């Protein structure tokens, strides 16, 4: 089976570019938010391949969002790409520093330590009245290369910018997964001692993955900030991290495309449940995750992988 | 792997299309109101659900033409209204997404909602972008119209500043020799702002007062014994708290056996939402706030008695201030809608026309007169009232009720609340 992820990604970008103007505006917004969350889930997927579950990825999502919000507030910069680049850089820097600590831990210790770190950020932001405490602050309206798109085009421009960045990110992650370094991740999950015995450093590999995952989450956070137009400390709260894990598990770890599929499906289930059962939408979400876990233990992506395999064999 | 590409593209398209068709386009001519309030989470029981119940009662009664004058016309100006109810729980990202869905997918004509100040701040610029008339019914932060300027966004309830200034004025009236104050507030925006306003107001009214302690426990901490010990030790004349529901309940339950609000006078700015449920735990002589002339402080008039009777008949409990605020928000939009419709020659008015009519409007709610007097005509002011609790035959009542005119407890147009308090209420 030849790998056509590149083509799939290019096709996806083309589809959004060509189909975007015909989609209703709310769907474009849903897509943008799904891409933002998909970026975070993409990072989580990388960690998950190495057998690590971060219960605190919202830390970097929130850092990215507040970086984007801050350059808007203090320097008047509202450019989507500058915000995303800064979000990624700030998140990566923090992850590089914290990685020296976290890369030593596995399993529940890694999970809880990451959770604790994100809750520290939450606590700091709640106490910070300059950033509006729990009420948060508004983010400048998005611009692109110094141009502010008109009201009608704004959602399309943001969605397209988001998709482009996501496609590039997915492409890079896809490439990375197929480098020797990237291929270490499943090996670490299977047998870390053996990886070390082969002469590779598991700790270093995990540190790298951790920084990549954080940069992706920072990008996603900055994107969410500029799209939503508002940031608050809840972006670092553990329930937000839980939502990212939900998306990652829903999607599965089969491909760099999977997290985005997961995020789109999650967004749709969420909004439909909100619309149809305002009192019991949480139950709808819970049941759909249970159904996926029971019937598709490898996530939604296994549907595609399975059908492709079946056809490949035939 | 071409199949994967195709399958992915197909499923993406299918899923988005499916979502597009989910909400059925209901009666084209009815006026659709998006109602957003907490249906789950800690804010649901004190605010969200009582507000939702009020919205349902009002919409049902308006369509039946049963509301007393001046709201006797059916629906809004004769057109029936229907509600699309959405849960406010979840992040502000969720709320902005669902606001867009309400406007662009469910095609609501107006949105009335939001308890959380964070959600109000997040939604306001989006409402402006989508040019959709949006009326906030409960959230308290004055920042919305002090930091921003909107055409389509309104708030028909007074800001939280009024609650704390009102409490301070009441204390001035009954305790002219106040020496010390203390506070226990939740460590998040609502608690921080409430305490800041109260402290600043008290310092204006009593220049020599000492702040003994300001306890800021974590939101929904649930355990307040350490804080209660500190408060008891400090023995201040009054203890201010903007706690609500679960936290208020915990504070009262844990504080009652230790005589917390017996030693010091309790000032509970949102205590009204808990007054019936926790009657046994609130000692007599506690200052009880209802965020305006609502609940026990509502005036005696035909509209209010009709509202209380109808609400109790339907929900078996009396309406609390969130119910009043929701009712007021719906009636404000109705008044503006009908004014705009009359100006439009009896034809259905546009959002712009209704917004123009709501600006600087004065209308009557079950809590009394509401004037859209500040925030460039987008922010309501009302009189406020405070009273002290007294248990009579197991039922809690308020006595010694004092009323403060709207101008006395709200800043004038164009002045920020914090600056107004610091300048000595000028």
Short mmCIF file of N, CA and C in Angstrom, two decimals, chain B residues 102-262:
data_model
loop_
_atom_site.label_atom_id
_atom_site.label_comp_id
_atom_site.label_asym_id
_atom_site.label_seq_id
_atom_site.Cartn_x
_atom_site.Cartn_y
_atom_site.Cartn_z
N UNK B 102 -26.47 29.64 16.75
CA UNK B 102 -27.81 30.17 17.00
C UNK B 102 -28.17 31.19 15.93
N UNK B 103 -27.21 32.06 15.64
CA UNK B 103 -27.50 33.17 14.73
C UNK B 103 -27.52 32.69 13.28
N UNK B 104 -26.48 31.93 12.90
CA UNK B 104 -26.32 31.62 11.48
C UNK B 104 -26.98 30.32 11.05
N UNK B 105 -27.24 29.43 12.00
CA UNK B 105 -27.85 28.15 11.63
C UNK B 105 -29.30 28.09 12.08
N UNK B 106 -29.55 28.44 13.36
CA UNK B 106 -30.93 28.42 13.84
C UNK B 106 -31.67 29.69 13.47
N UNK B 107 -30.95 30.66 12.94
CA UNK B 107 -31.55 31.92 12.47
C UNK B 107 -32.44 32.59 13.50
N UNK B 108 -31.96 32.70 14.73
CA UNK B 108 -32.78 33.37 15.74
C UNK B 108 -32.81 34.87 15.43
N UNK B 109 -33.88 35.53 15.90
CA UNK B 109 -34.02 36.96 15.65
C UNK B 109 -33.32 37.79 16.72
N UNK B 110 -33.26 37.22 17.91
CA UNK B 110 -32.61 37.93 19.00
C UNK B 110 -32.09 36.90 19.99
N UNK B 111 -30.98 37.23 20.65
CA UNK B 111 -30.43 36.32 21.66
C UNK B 111 -30.55 36.99 23.03
N UNK B 112 -31.10 36.25 23.99
CA UNK B 112 -31.19 36.74 25.36
C UNK B 112 -30.48 35.71 26.23
N UNK B 113 -29.47 36.13 26.97
CA UNK B 113 -28.82 35.13 27.80
C UNK B 113 -27.55 35.58 28.48
N UNK B 114 -26.86 34.61 29.02
CA UNK B 114 -25.54 34.65 29.62
C UNK B 114 -25.52 35.13 31.07
N UNK B 115 -25.10 34.20 31.91
CA UNK B 115 -24.94 34.43 33.33
C UNK B 115 -23.49 34.81 33.62
N UNK B 116 -22.58 34.12 32.92
CA UNK B 116 -21.16 34.31 33.20
C UNK B 116 -20.65 35.58 32.53
N UNK B 117 -19.93 36.39 33.32
CA UNK B 117 -19.38 37.63 32.77
C UNK B 117 -18.37 37.32 31.67
N UNK B 118 -17.60 36.24 31.85
CA UNK B 118 -16.63 35.86 30.83
C UNK B 118 -17.31 35.58 29.50
N UNK B 119 -18.44 34.87 29.56
CA UNK B 119 -19.17 34.59 28.33
C UNK B 119 -19.73 35.86 27.72
N UNK B 120 -20.22 36.77 28.55
CA UNK B 120 -20.74 38.05 28.03
C UNK B 120 -19.63 38.80 27.30
N UNK B 121 -18.44 38.86 27.92
CA UNK B 121 -17.33 39.58 27.29
C UNK B 121 -16.94 38.92 25.97
N UNK B 122 -16.99 37.58 25.93
CA UNK B 122 -16.59 36.87 24.72
C UNK B 122 -17.63 37.02 23.62
N UNK B 123 -18.90 37.02 23.99
CA UNK B 123 -19.98 37.02 22.99
C UNK B 123 -20.21 38.43 22.40
N UNK B 124 -20.00 39.47 23.24
CA UNK B 124 -20.34 40.83 22.79
C UNK B 124 -19.73 41.20 21.43
N UNK B 125 -18.41 41.03 21.22
CA UNK B 125 -17.87 41.40 19.91
C UNK B 125 -18.42 40.54 18.77
N UNK B 126 -18.75 39.29 19.08
CA UNK B 126 -19.28 38.40 18.04
C UNK B 126 -20.69 38.84 17.64
N UNK B 127 -21.49 39.25 18.64
CA UNK B 127 -22.84 39.75 18.35
C UNK B 127 -22.75 40.96 17.43
N UNK B 128 -21.75 41.78 17.69
CA UNK B 128 -21.55 42.98 16.88
C UNK B 128 -21.14 42.59 15.46
N UNK B 129 -20.23 41.61 15.35
CA UNK B 129 -19.78 41.16 14.03
C UNK B 129 -20.96 40.61 13.23
N UNK B 130 -21.83 39.85 13.90
CA UNK B 130 -22.95 39.21 13.20
C UNK B 130 -24.17 40.11 13.14
N UNK B 131 -24.06 41.32 13.72
CA UNK B 131 -25.17 42.29 13.70
C UNK B 131 -26.45 41.67 14.24
N UNK B 132 -26.34 41.03 15.41
CA UNK B 132 -27.50 40.36 15.98
C UNK B 132 -27.82 40.95 17.34
N UNK B 133 -29.05 41.41 17.49
CA UNK B 133 -29.50 42.00 18.75
C UNK B 133 -29.31 40.99 19.87
N UNK B 134 -28.53 41.38 20.89
CA UNK B 134 -28.21 40.46 21.98
C UNK B 134 -28.38 41.17 23.30
N UNK B 135 -29.16 40.55 24.18
CA UNK B 135 -29.44 41.17 25.47
C UNK B 135 -28.93 40.27 26.58
N UNK B 136 -27.95 40.74 27.35
CA UNK B 136 -27.43 39.98 28.48
C UNK B 136 -28.37 40.15 29.66
N UNK B 137 -28.74 39.05 30.30
CA UNK B 137 -29.77 39.17 31.34
C UNK B 137 -29.23 39.14 32.76
N UNK B 138 -28.01 38.59 32.96
CA UNK B 138 -27.60 38.41 34.36
C UNK B 138 -26.17 38.82 34.66
N UNK B 139 -25.25 38.65 33.72
CA UNK B 139 -23.84 38.81 34.04
C UNK B 139 -23.57 40.19 34.64
N UNK B 140 -22.57 40.27 35.52
CA UNK B 140 -22.45 41.47 36.34
C UNK B 140 -21.35 42.45 36.00
N UNK B 141 -20.31 42.02 35.27
CA UNK B 141 -19.14 42.88 35.14
C UNK B 141 -19.45 44.19 34.39
N UNK B 142 -19.06 45.34 34.98
CA UNK B 142 -19.30 46.60 34.27
C UNK B 142 -18.38 46.78 33.05
N UNK B 143 -17.36 45.87 32.93
CA UNK B 143 -16.38 46.04 31.85
C UNK B 143 -17.01 46.03 30.46
N UNK B 144 -18.13 45.33 30.30
CA UNK B 144 -18.68 45.15 28.96
C UNK B 144 -18.91 46.49 28.25
N UNK B 145 -19.62 47.40 28.93
CA UNK B 145 -19.91 48.67 28.26
C UNK B 145 -18.94 49.78 28.68
N UNK B 146 -18.05 49.48 29.63
CA UNK B 146 -17.05 50.48 29.98
C UNK B 146 -15.83 50.38 29.08
N UNK B 147 -15.49 49.14 28.67
CA UNK B 147 -14.33 48.94 27.81
C UNK B 147 -14.71 48.89 26.33
N UNK B 148 -15.98 48.64 26.06
CA UNK B 148 -16.39 48.48 24.66
C UNK B 148 -17.59 49.36 24.34
N UNK B 149 -17.85 49.50 23.04
CA UNK B 149 -18.98 50.30 22.61
C UNK B 149 -19.71 49.50 21.54
N UNK B 150 -20.97 49.23 21.76
CA UNK B 150 -21.68 48.32 20.87
C UNK B 150 -22.97 48.92 20.34
N UNK B 151 -23.38 48.42 19.20
CA UNK B 151 -24.65 48.87 18.62
C UNK B 151 -25.75 47.85 18.90
N UNK B 152 -25.38 46.56 18.87
CA UNK B 152 -26.39 45.50 18.95
C UNK B 152 -26.46 44.83 20.33
N UNK B 153 -25.55 45.21 21.23
CA UNK B 153 -25.47 44.51 22.51
C UNK B 153 -26.05 45.37 23.63
N UNK B 154 -26.88 44.74 24.46
CA UNK B 154 -27.54 45.45 25.56
C UNK B 154 -27.47 44.62 26.83
N UNK B 155 -27.67 45.30 27.97
CA UNK B 155 -27.87 44.54 29.21
C UNK B 155 -28.98 45.23 29.98
N UNK B 156 -30.10 44.55 30.14
CA UNK B 156 -31.25 45.15 30.82
C UNK B 156 -31.22 44.92 32.32
N UNK B 157 -30.10 44.35 32.83
CA UNK B 157 -29.95 44.22 34.28
C UNK B 157 -28.83 45.14 34.71
N UNK B 158 -28.90 45.68 35.93
CA UNK B 158 -27.83 46.56 36.41
C UNK B 158 -26.54 45.77 36.62
N UNK B 159 -25.41 46.46 36.69
CA UNK B 159 -24.12 45.79 36.89
C UNK B 159 -23.95 45.42 38.37
N UNK B 160 -22.89 44.67 38.63
CA UNK B 160 -22.62 44.22 39.99
C UNK B 160 -22.17 45.36 40.89
N UNK B 161 -21.73 46.46 40.31
CA UNK B 161 -21.29 47.61 41.11
C UNK B 161 -22.39 48.04 42.06
N UNK B 162 -23.62 48.07 41.51
CA UNK B 162 -24.78 48.52 42.29
C UNK B 162 -24.96 47.69 43.56
N UNK B 163 -24.72 46.37 43.45
CA UNK B 163 -24.95 45.48 44.60
C UNK B 163 -24.06 45.86 45.77
N UNK B 164 -22.79 46.16 45.46
CA UNK B 164 -21.84 46.39 46.55
C UNK B 164 -21.91 47.81 47.07
N UNK B 165 -22.20 48.77 46.17
CA UNK B 165 -22.41 50.15 46.63
C UNK B 165 -23.65 50.20 47.49
N UNK B 166 -24.71 49.52 47.07
CA UNK B 166 -25.96 49.48 47.82
C UNK B 166 -25.75 48.91 49.22
N UNK B 167 -24.98 47.82 49.29
CA UNK B 167 -24.71 47.19 50.59
C UNK B 167 -23.96 48.16 51.50
N UNK B 168 -22.98 48.87 50.93
CA UNK B 168 -22.20 49.82 51.73
C UNK B 168 -23.09 50.95 52.24
N UNK B 169 -23.99 51.45 51.38
CA UNK B 169 -24.88 52.54 51.80
C UNK B 169 -25.80 52.07 52.92
N UNK B 170 -26.25 50.84 52.83
CA UNK B 170 -27.15 50.31 53.86
C UNK B 170 -26.42 50.25 55.19
N UNK B 171 -25.17 49.79 55.13
CA UNK B 171 -24.37 49.70 56.37
C UNK B 171 -24.18 51.09 56.97
N UNK B 172 -23.97 52.08 56.10
CA UNK B 172 -23.82 53.47 56.55
C UNK B 172 -25.08 53.91 57.31
N UNK B 173 -26.24 53.46 56.81
CA UNK B 173 -27.51 53.86 57.43
C UNK B 173 -27.73 53.20 58.78
N UNK B 174 -27.33 51.94 58.92
CA UNK B 174 -27.68 51.25 60.16
C UNK B 174 -26.52 51.14 61.15
N UNK B 175 -25.29 51.28 60.65
CA UNK B 175 -24.13 51.15 61.55
C UNK B 175 -23.21 52.34 61.34
N UNK B 176 -23.62 53.51 61.77
CA UNK B 176 -22.80 54.70 61.47
C UNK B 176 -21.43 54.66 62.16
N UNK B 177 -21.26 53.76 63.14
CA UNK B 177 -19.98 53.71 63.84
C UNK B 177 -19.12 52.52 63.42
N UNK B 178 -19.28 52.09 62.21
CA UNK B 178 -18.53 50.93 61.72
C UNK B 178 -17.03 51.15 61.87
N UNK B 179 -16.35 50.13 62.42
CA UNK B 179 -14.90 50.26 62.62
C UNK B 179 -14.12 49.30 61.71
N UNK B 180 -14.63 48.08 61.62
CA UNK B 180 -13.84 47.05 60.92
C UNK B 180 -14.71 46.25 59.95
N UNK B 181 -14.09 45.84 58.85
CA UNK B 181 -14.80 44.96 57.91
C UNK B 181 -13.88 43.78 57.57
N UNK B 182 -14.51 42.72 57.09
CA UNK B 182 -13.77 41.57 56.60
C UNK B 182 -14.54 41.01 55.42
N UNK B 183 -13.90 40.16 54.66
CA UNK B 183 -14.59 39.62 53.49
C UNK B 183 -14.19 38.19 53.22
N UNK B 184 -15.09 37.44 52.65
CA UNK B 184 -14.75 36.11 52.12
C UNK B 184 -15.41 36.00 50.75
N UNK B 185 -14.59 35.95 49.73
CA UNK B 185 -15.10 35.93 48.36
C UNK B 185 -14.32 34.90 47.55
N UNK B 186 -14.98 34.36 46.53
CA UNK B 186 -14.32 33.34 45.71
C UNK B 186 -13.24 33.98 44.86
N UNK B 187 -12.14 33.25 44.71
CA UNK B 187 -11.02 33.79 43.95
C UNK B 187 -11.23 33.62 42.44
N UNK B 188 -12.13 34.41 41.92
CA UNK B 188 -12.28 34.52 40.47
C UNK B 188 -12.90 35.89 40.22
N UNK B 189 -13.10 36.24 38.97
CA UNK B 189 -13.43 37.62 38.64
C UNK B 189 -14.59 38.18 39.46
N UNK B 190 -15.66 37.40 39.59
CA UNK B 190 -16.85 37.88 40.30
C UNK B 190 -16.52 38.24 41.75
N UNK B 191 -15.82 37.32 42.42
CA UNK B 191 -15.46 37.53 43.82
C UNK B 191 -14.49 38.69 43.99
N UNK B 192 -13.48 38.75 43.11
CA UNK B 192 -12.49 39.82 43.19
C UNK B 192 -13.14 41.18 42.97
N UNK B 193 -13.98 41.29 41.93
CA UNK B 193 -14.62 42.57 41.62
C UNK B 193 -15.58 42.98 42.73
N UNK B 194 -16.35 42.00 43.25
CA UNK B 194 -17.33 42.32 44.29
C UNK B 194 -16.62 42.90 45.51
N UNK B 195 -15.55 42.22 45.92
CA UNK B 195 -14.81 42.69 47.10
C UNK B 195 -14.18 44.06 46.83
N UNK B 196 -13.59 44.24 45.65
CA UNK B 196 -12.95 45.52 45.33
C UNK B 196 -13.96 46.66 45.41
N UNK B 197 -15.15 46.47 44.85
CA UNK B 197 -16.18 47.52 44.88
C UNK B 197 -16.65 47.78 46.30
N UNK B 198 -16.85 46.69 47.07
CA UNK B 198 -17.35 46.85 48.43
C UNK B 198 -16.32 47.57 49.29
N UNK B 199 -15.08 47.11 49.21
CA UNK B 199 -14.01 47.70 50.02
C UNK B 199 -13.86 49.20 49.70
N UNK B 200 -13.83 49.52 48.39
CA UNK B 200 -13.66 50.91 47.98
C UNK B 200 -14.84 51.77 48.46
N UNK B 201 -16.06 51.24 48.37
CA UNK B 201 -17.24 52.00 48.78
C UNK B 201 -17.22 52.25 50.28
N UNK B 202 -16.90 51.21 51.04
CA UNK B 202 -16.85 51.35 52.50
C UNK B 202 -15.80 52.39 52.88
N UNK B 203 -14.65 52.35 52.20
CA UNK B 203 -13.57 53.30 52.53
C UNK B 203 -13.98 54.73 52.22
N UNK B 204 -14.83 54.91 51.21
CA UNK B 204 -15.34 56.24 50.91
C UNK B 204 -16.30 56.72 52.00
N UNK B 205 -17.16 55.79 52.44
CA UNK B 205 -18.20 56.17 53.40
C UNK B 205 -17.68 56.25 54.82
N UNK B 206 -16.69 55.43 55.14
CA UNK B 206 -16.10 55.41 56.48
C UNK B 206 -14.60 55.55 56.32
N UNK B 207 -14.07 56.75 56.24
CA UNK B 207 -12.64 56.91 55.93
C UNK B 207 -11.72 56.21 56.92
N UNK B 208 -12.16 56.00 58.17
CA UNK B 208 -11.24 55.44 59.16
C UNK B 208 -11.33 53.93 59.32
N UNK B 209 -12.11 53.27 58.48
CA UNK B 209 -12.39 51.85 58.70
C UNK B 209 -11.15 50.98 58.46
N UNK B 210 -11.03 49.90 59.21
CA UNK B 210 -9.92 48.97 59.03
C UNK B 210 -10.42 47.71 58.35
N UNK B 211 -9.66 47.27 57.35
CA UNK B 211 -9.99 45.98 56.72
C UNK B 211 -9.23 44.91 57.49
N UNK B 212 -9.96 44.07 58.21
CA UNK B 212 -9.32 43.07 59.05
C UNK B 212 -8.71 41.95 58.21
N UNK B 213 -9.51 41.42 57.30
CA UNK B 213 -8.99 40.34 56.45
C UNK B 213 -9.86 40.21 55.21
N UNK B 214 -9.24 39.81 54.11
CA UNK B 214 -10.01 39.49 52.91
C UNK B 214 -9.63 38.07 52.51
N UNK B 215 -10.51 37.14 52.79
CA UNK B 215 -10.27 35.74 52.44
C UNK B 215 -10.71 35.49 51.01
N UNK B 216 -9.80 34.88 50.23
CA UNK B 216 -10.14 34.60 48.83
C UNK B 216 -9.94 33.11 48.55
N UNK B 217 -10.81 32.26 49.07
CA UNK B 217 -10.62 30.83 48.79
C UNK B 217 -10.92 30.52 47.32
N UNK B 218 -10.44 29.39 46.91
CA UNK B 218 -10.63 28.91 45.54
C UNK B 218 -12.12 28.75 45.25
N UNK B 219 -12.51 28.99 44.02
CA UNK B 219 -13.90 28.81 43.60
C UNK B 219 -14.32 27.35 43.80
N UNK B 220 -15.50 27.14 44.37
CA UNK B 220 -16.05 25.80 44.62
C UNK B 220 -15.13 24.95 45.50
N UNK B 221 -14.40 25.59 46.42
CA UNK B 221 -13.52 24.82 47.30
C UNK B 221 -14.33 23.91 48.21
N UNK B 222 -15.47 24.40 48.69
CA UNK B 222 -16.35 23.54 49.48
C UNK B 222 -16.01 23.44 50.96
N UNK B 223 -14.75 23.66 51.31
CA UNK B 223 -14.31 23.55 52.71
C UNK B 223 -13.80 24.91 53.17
N UNK B 224 -14.46 25.52 54.14
CA UNK B 224 -14.07 26.88 54.52
C UNK B 224 -13.73 27.01 55.99
N UNK B 225 -13.40 25.89 56.65
CA UNK B 225 -13.18 25.96 58.10
C UNK B 225 -11.99 26.84 58.48
N UNK B 226 -10.92 26.79 57.66
CA UNK B 226 -9.77 27.64 57.95
C UNK B 226 -10.15 29.11 57.83
N UNK B 227 -10.87 29.43 56.75
CA UNK B 227 -11.26 30.82 56.52
C UNK B 227 -12.20 31.28 57.64
N UNK B 228 -13.11 30.37 58.05
CA UNK B 228 -14.06 30.73 59.10
C UNK B 228 -13.30 31.02 60.40
N UNK B 229 -12.28 30.20 60.69
CA UNK B 229 -11.47 30.44 61.90
C UNK B 229 -10.85 31.83 61.85
N UNK B 230 -10.26 32.18 60.70
CA UNK B 230 -9.64 33.49 60.57
C UNK B 230 -10.68 34.59 60.77
N UNK B 231 -11.84 34.43 60.12
CA UNK B 231 -12.88 35.46 60.23
C UNK B 231 -13.35 35.60 61.67
N UNK B 232 -13.51 34.47 62.35
CA UNK B 232 -13.95 34.52 63.75
C UNK B 232 -12.89 35.21 64.60
N UNK B 233 -11.63 34.90 64.32
CA UNK B 233 -10.54 35.50 65.07
C UNK B 233 -10.47 37.00 64.86
N UNK B 234 -10.74 37.45 63.66
CA UNK B 234 -10.64 38.88 63.37
C UNK B 234 -11.81 39.66 63.95
N UNK B 235 -12.96 38.97 64.10
CA UNK B 235 -14.10 39.57 64.77
C UNK B 235 -14.49 40.96 64.22
N UNK B 236 -14.57 41.07 62.90
CA UNK B 236 -14.92 42.36 62.29
C UNK B 236 -16.40 42.67 62.49
N UNK B 237 -16.76 43.95 62.32
CA UNK B 237 -18.17 44.33 62.49
C UNK B 237 -19.05 43.69 61.42
N UNK B 238 -18.57 43.69 60.18
CA UNK B 238 -19.34 43.03 59.12
C UNK B 238 -18.43 42.12 58.32
N UNK B 239 -19.03 41.07 57.77
CA UNK B 239 -18.31 40.17 56.87
C UNK B 239 -19.04 40.18 55.53
N UNK B 240 -18.32 40.60 54.49
CA UNK B 240 -18.92 40.68 53.16
C UNK B 240 -18.66 39.40 52.39
N UNK B 241 -19.67 38.89 51.70
CA UNK B 241 -19.44 37.72 50.87
C UNK B 241 -20.33 37.76 49.63
N UNK B 242 -19.73 37.46 48.48
CA UNK B 242 -20.51 37.38 47.25
C UNK B 242 -20.65 35.91 46.83
N UNK B 243 -20.44 35.00 47.78
CA UNK B 243 -20.61 33.57 47.52
C UNK B 243 -22.01 33.31 46.97
N UNK B 244 -22.13 32.28 46.14
CA UNK B 244 -23.46 31.89 45.68
C UNK B 244 -23.62 30.37 45.77
N UNK B 245 -24.84 29.96 45.76
CA UNK B 245 -25.25 28.56 45.77
C UNK B 245 -24.39 27.62 46.60
N UNK B 246 -23.77 26.63 45.97
CA UNK B 246 -23.06 25.57 46.69
C UNK B 246 -22.06 26.11 47.68
N UNK B 247 -21.27 27.09 47.24
CA UNK B 247 -20.27 27.67 48.13
C UNK B 247 -20.93 28.43 49.28
N UNK B 248 -22.00 29.15 48.98
CA UNK B 248 -22.71 29.90 50.02
C UNK B 248 -23.30 28.92 51.03
N UNK B 249 -23.86 27.84 50.47
CA UNK B 249 -24.44 26.81 51.32
C UNK B 249 -23.37 26.24 52.26
N UNK B 250 -22.22 25.91 51.69
CA UNK B 250 -21.13 25.34 52.49
C UNK B 250 -20.69 26.34 53.56
N UNK B 251 -20.55 27.59 53.17
CA UNK B 251 -20.10 28.61 54.12
C UNK B 251 -21.10 28.75 55.26
N UNK B 252 -22.38 28.77 54.93
CA UNK B 252 -23.41 28.94 55.95
C UNK B 252 -23.48 27.70 56.85
N UNK B 253 -23.43 26.51 56.22
CA UNK B 253 -23.53 25.28 57.00
C UNK B 253 -22.34 25.12 57.93
N UNK B 254 -21.14 25.46 57.42
CA UNK B 254 -19.95 25.31 58.25
C UNK B 254 -19.81 26.46 59.25
N UNK B 255 -20.37 27.62 58.89
CA UNK B 255 -20.23 28.79 59.75
C UNK B 255 -21.28 28.84 60.85
N UNK B 256 -22.49 28.29 60.58
CA UNK B 256 -23.60 28.40 61.52
C UNK B 256 -23.27 27.82 62.90
N UNK B 257 -22.78 26.56 62.97
CA UNK B 257 -22.51 26.03 64.33
C UNK B 257 -21.44 26.82 65.07
N UNK B 258 -20.59 27.53 64.36
CA UNK B 258 -19.53 28.29 65.02
C UNK B 258 -19.95 29.75 65.25
N UNK B 259 -21.20 30.04 64.90
CA UNK B 259 -21.72 31.38 65.16
C UNK B 259 -21.09 32.47 64.31
N UNK B 260 -20.68 32.11 63.10
CA UNK B 260 -19.95 33.07 62.24
C UNK B 260 -20.70 34.38 62.04
N UNK B 261 -21.94 34.29 61.55
CA UNK B 261 -22.66 35.52 61.23
C UNK B 261 -23.48 36.02 62.41
N UNK B 262 -23.26 35.42 63.59
CA UNK B 262 -23.90 35.96 64.80
C UNK B 262 -22.96 36.98 65.45
#
